[in-house]
Short mmCIF file of C-alpha atoms in Angstrom, two decimals:
data_model
loop_
_atom_site.label_atom_id
_atom_site.label_comp_id
_atom_site.label_asym_id
_atom_site.label_seq_id
_atom_site.Cartn_x
_atom_site.Cartn_y
_atom_site.Cartn_z
CA UNK A 17 -10.46 6.50 5.28
CA UNK A 18 -8.89 4.88 8.32
CA UNK A 19 -5.47 5.91 9.65
CA UNK A 20 -3.18 3.68 11.73
CA UNK A 21 -0.33 5.28 13.69
CA UNK A 22 2.93 3.74 14.88
CA UNK A 23 4.26 5.31 18.08
CA UNK A 24 7.17 4.62 20.36
CA UNK A 25 6.64 2.01 23.08
CA UNK A 26 6.56 3.53 26.53
CA UNK A 27 5.75 2.50 30.07
CA UNK A 28 3.84 5.71 30.68
CA UNK A 29 0.09 5.56 31.08
CA UNK A 30 -1.96 6.70 28.07
CA UNK A 31 -2.59 10.44 28.24
CA UNK A 32 0.44 11.20 30.43
CA UNK A 33 2.38 12.64 27.50
CA UNK A 34 2.35 12.88 23.76
CA UNK A 35 4.22 10.09 22.01
CA UNK A 36 6.29 10.77 18.91
CA UNK A 37 4.79 9.45 15.69
CA UNK A 38 7.22 7.01 14.08
CA UNK A 39 5.06 6.19 11.08
CA UNK A 40 1.53 5.79 9.83
CA UNK A 41 -0.59 4.37 7.04
CA UNK A 42 -4.04 5.20 5.76
CA UNK A 43 -6.46 2.83 4.03
CA UNK A 44 -9.46 3.75 1.90
CA UNK A 45 -11.98 2.10 -0.39
CA UNK A 46 -11.74 2.73 -4.11
CA UNK A 47 -12.76 1.27 -7.45
CA UNK A 48 -10.59 0.46 -10.44
CA UNK A 49 -12.03 0.86 -13.92
CA UNK A 50 -11.77 -2.36 -15.90
CA UNK A 51 -9.89 -0.69 -18.78
CA UNK A 52 -6.93 -0.36 -16.38
CA UNK A 53 -6.91 -4.09 -15.60
CA UNK A 54 -6.35 -7.34 -17.40
CA UNK A 55 -9.50 -9.16 -18.50
CA UNK A 56 -8.76 -11.81 -15.88
CA UNK A 57 -8.54 -9.24 -13.08
CA UNK A 58 -11.64 -7.35 -14.25
CA UNK A 59 -13.74 -10.55 -14.48
CA UNK A 60 -16.27 -8.82 -16.72
CA UNK A 61 -16.99 -5.98 -14.32
CA UNK A 62 -16.87 -2.32 -15.41
CA UNK A 63 -15.47 -1.32 -12.02
CA UNK A 64 -13.72 -3.52 -9.47
CA UNK A 65 -13.89 -2.65 -5.75
CA UNK A 66 -10.51 -2.41 -4.05
CA UNK A 67 -8.66 -1.20 -0.99
CA UNK A 68 -6.23 1.67 -1.48
CA UNK A 69 -3.11 2.20 0.58
CA UNK A 70 -3.69 5.96 0.51
CA UNK A 71 -0.65 6.97 2.56
CA UNK A 72 2.35 5.28 4.15
CA UNK A 73 5.07 7.26 5.89
CA UNK A 74 7.94 6.45 8.21
CA UNK A 75 10.13 8.75 10.27
CA UNK A 76 13.29 9.64 8.32
CA UNK A 77 15.61 8.19 10.97
CA UNK A 78 13.89 4.77 10.67
CA UNK A 79 14.02 4.47 6.87
CA UNK A 80 16.05 1.61 5.47
CA UNK A 81 15.51 -0.53 8.56
CA UNK A 82 13.11 -3.27 9.47
CA UNK A 83 10.46 -0.81 10.70
CA UNK A 84 9.50 0.22 7.16
CA UNK A 85 9.04 -3.38 6.06
CA UNK A 86 7.01 -4.10 9.20
CA UNK A 87 4.81 -1.04 8.65
CA UNK A 88 4.10 -2.05 5.04
CA UNK A 89 3.43 -5.64 6.10
CA UNK A 90 0.99 -4.40 8.77
CA UNK A 91 -0.78 -2.21 6.18
CA UNK A 92 -1.12 -5.08 3.72
CA UNK A 93 -2.36 -7.41 6.47
CA UNK A 94 -5.02 -4.84 7.47
CA UNK A 95 -6.16 -4.56 3.86
CA UNK A 96 -6.41 -8.34 3.49
CA UNK A 97 -8.30 -8.66 6.78
CA UNK A 98 -10.68 -5.82 5.84
CA UNK A 99 -11.40 -7.52 2.51
CA UNK A 100 -13.04 -10.36 4.43
CA UNK A 101 -15.70 -7.93 5.69
CA UNK A 102 -15.88 -5.58 2.73
CA UNK A 103 -15.42 -7.73 -0.37
CA UNK A 104 -12.62 -6.54 -2.62
CA UNK A 105 -10.46 -8.65 -4.90
CA UNK A 106 -7.73 -6.06 -5.37
CA UNK A 107 -5.32 -3.99 -3.34
CA UNK A 108 -4.10 -0.70 -4.84
CA UNK A 109 -1.05 1.48 -4.22
CA UNK A 110 -0.01 4.71 -5.94
CA UNK A 111 3.77 5.16 -6.15
CA UNK A 112 5.59 8.46 -6.68
CA UNK A 113 9.10 7.07 -7.20
CA UNK A 114 10.54 4.16 -9.20
CA UNK A 115 12.31 2.80 -6.11
CA UNK A 116 8.99 2.69 -4.27
CA UNK A 117 7.21 1.05 -7.21
CA UNK A 118 9.90 -1.65 -7.33
CA UNK A 119 9.42 -2.31 -3.61
CA UNK A 120 5.72 -2.94 -4.18
CA UNK A 121 6.43 -5.08 -7.25
CA UNK A 122 8.51 -7.33 -4.99
CA UNK A 123 5.28 -7.99 -3.06
CA UNK A 124 3.47 -8.99 -6.28
CA UNK A 125 1.93 -5.66 -7.27
CA UNK A 126 1.91 -4.81 -10.99
CA UNK A 127 1.63 -1.41 -12.64
CA UNK A 128 -1.60 -0.71 -14.49
CA UNK A 129 0.38 0.86 -17.35
CA UNK A 130 3.90 0.91 -18.79
CA UNK A 131 6.07 2.91 -16.38
CA UNK A 132 9.61 2.54 -17.67
CA UNK A 133 9.73 5.83 -19.63
CA UNK A 134 7.66 7.86 -17.19
CA UNK A 135 10.47 9.15 -14.92
CA UNK A 136 11.50 12.81 -14.95
CA UNK A 137 15.31 12.70 -15.37
CA UNK A 138 15.78 15.88 -13.34
CA UNK A 139 13.79 14.92 -10.26
CA UNK A 140 13.84 11.12 -10.37
CA UNK A 141 10.09 11.14 -9.74
CA UNK A 142 7.34 9.74 -11.92
CA UNK A 143 5.66 12.45 -13.99
CA UNK A 144 2.37 11.16 -12.59
CA UNK A 145 1.84 8.66 -9.80
CA UNK A 146 2.01 5.04 -10.89
CA UNK A 147 -0.93 2.90 -9.83
CA UNK A 148 -0.04 -0.66 -8.88
CA UNK A 149 -2.54 -3.42 -8.16
CA UNK A 150 -2.40 -6.91 -6.69
CA UNK A 151 -4.97 -9.59 -6.04
CA UNK A 152 -5.96 -9.81 -2.39
CA UNK A 153 -5.39 -13.57 -2.49
CA UNK A 154 -1.81 -13.10 -3.74
CA UNK A 155 -0.96 -10.67 -0.96
CA UNK A 156 -2.58 -12.99 1.60
CA UNK A 157 -0.27 -15.78 0.41
CA UNK A 158 2.80 -13.50 0.53
CA UNK A 159 2.26 -12.33 4.12
CA UNK A 160 4.53 -13.87 6.76
CA UNK A 161 2.96 -16.65 8.77
CA UNK A 162 1.02 -15.43 11.78
CA UNK A 163 0.44 -11.90 10.47
CA UNK A 164 -3.29 -12.48 10.00
CA UNK A 165 -3.89 -14.13 13.37
#
């Protein structure tokens, strides 16, 4: 697993002080069993190699702003770039909340199972995490111009 950390910009020299962590994301390798994918996505393989966005977090005071979108975009760009070295056709995200799942669906991710009736009415959370997948090529096409340079 590799972790990327977003810190505050400062003019201080590295090591002079600790910088506050504004956000982070972690990427890992995984495999998806073909029974959780469409036949087209599985392409006859029993297991399909993929990159997993294992964690993504943003400081509470930055949520709802552009920083969250930029952090997610940076994570997706890293996954796409890594897939050029370590072949993987899919990107994977596990969502805990419907609002989060919908955010990823806007990027082209699709749930590996029906998720509409899986929300606990008391907590607003999914009863189990929802796994969403997208083709690496689709995410590459959705990234803003210049993000992979």
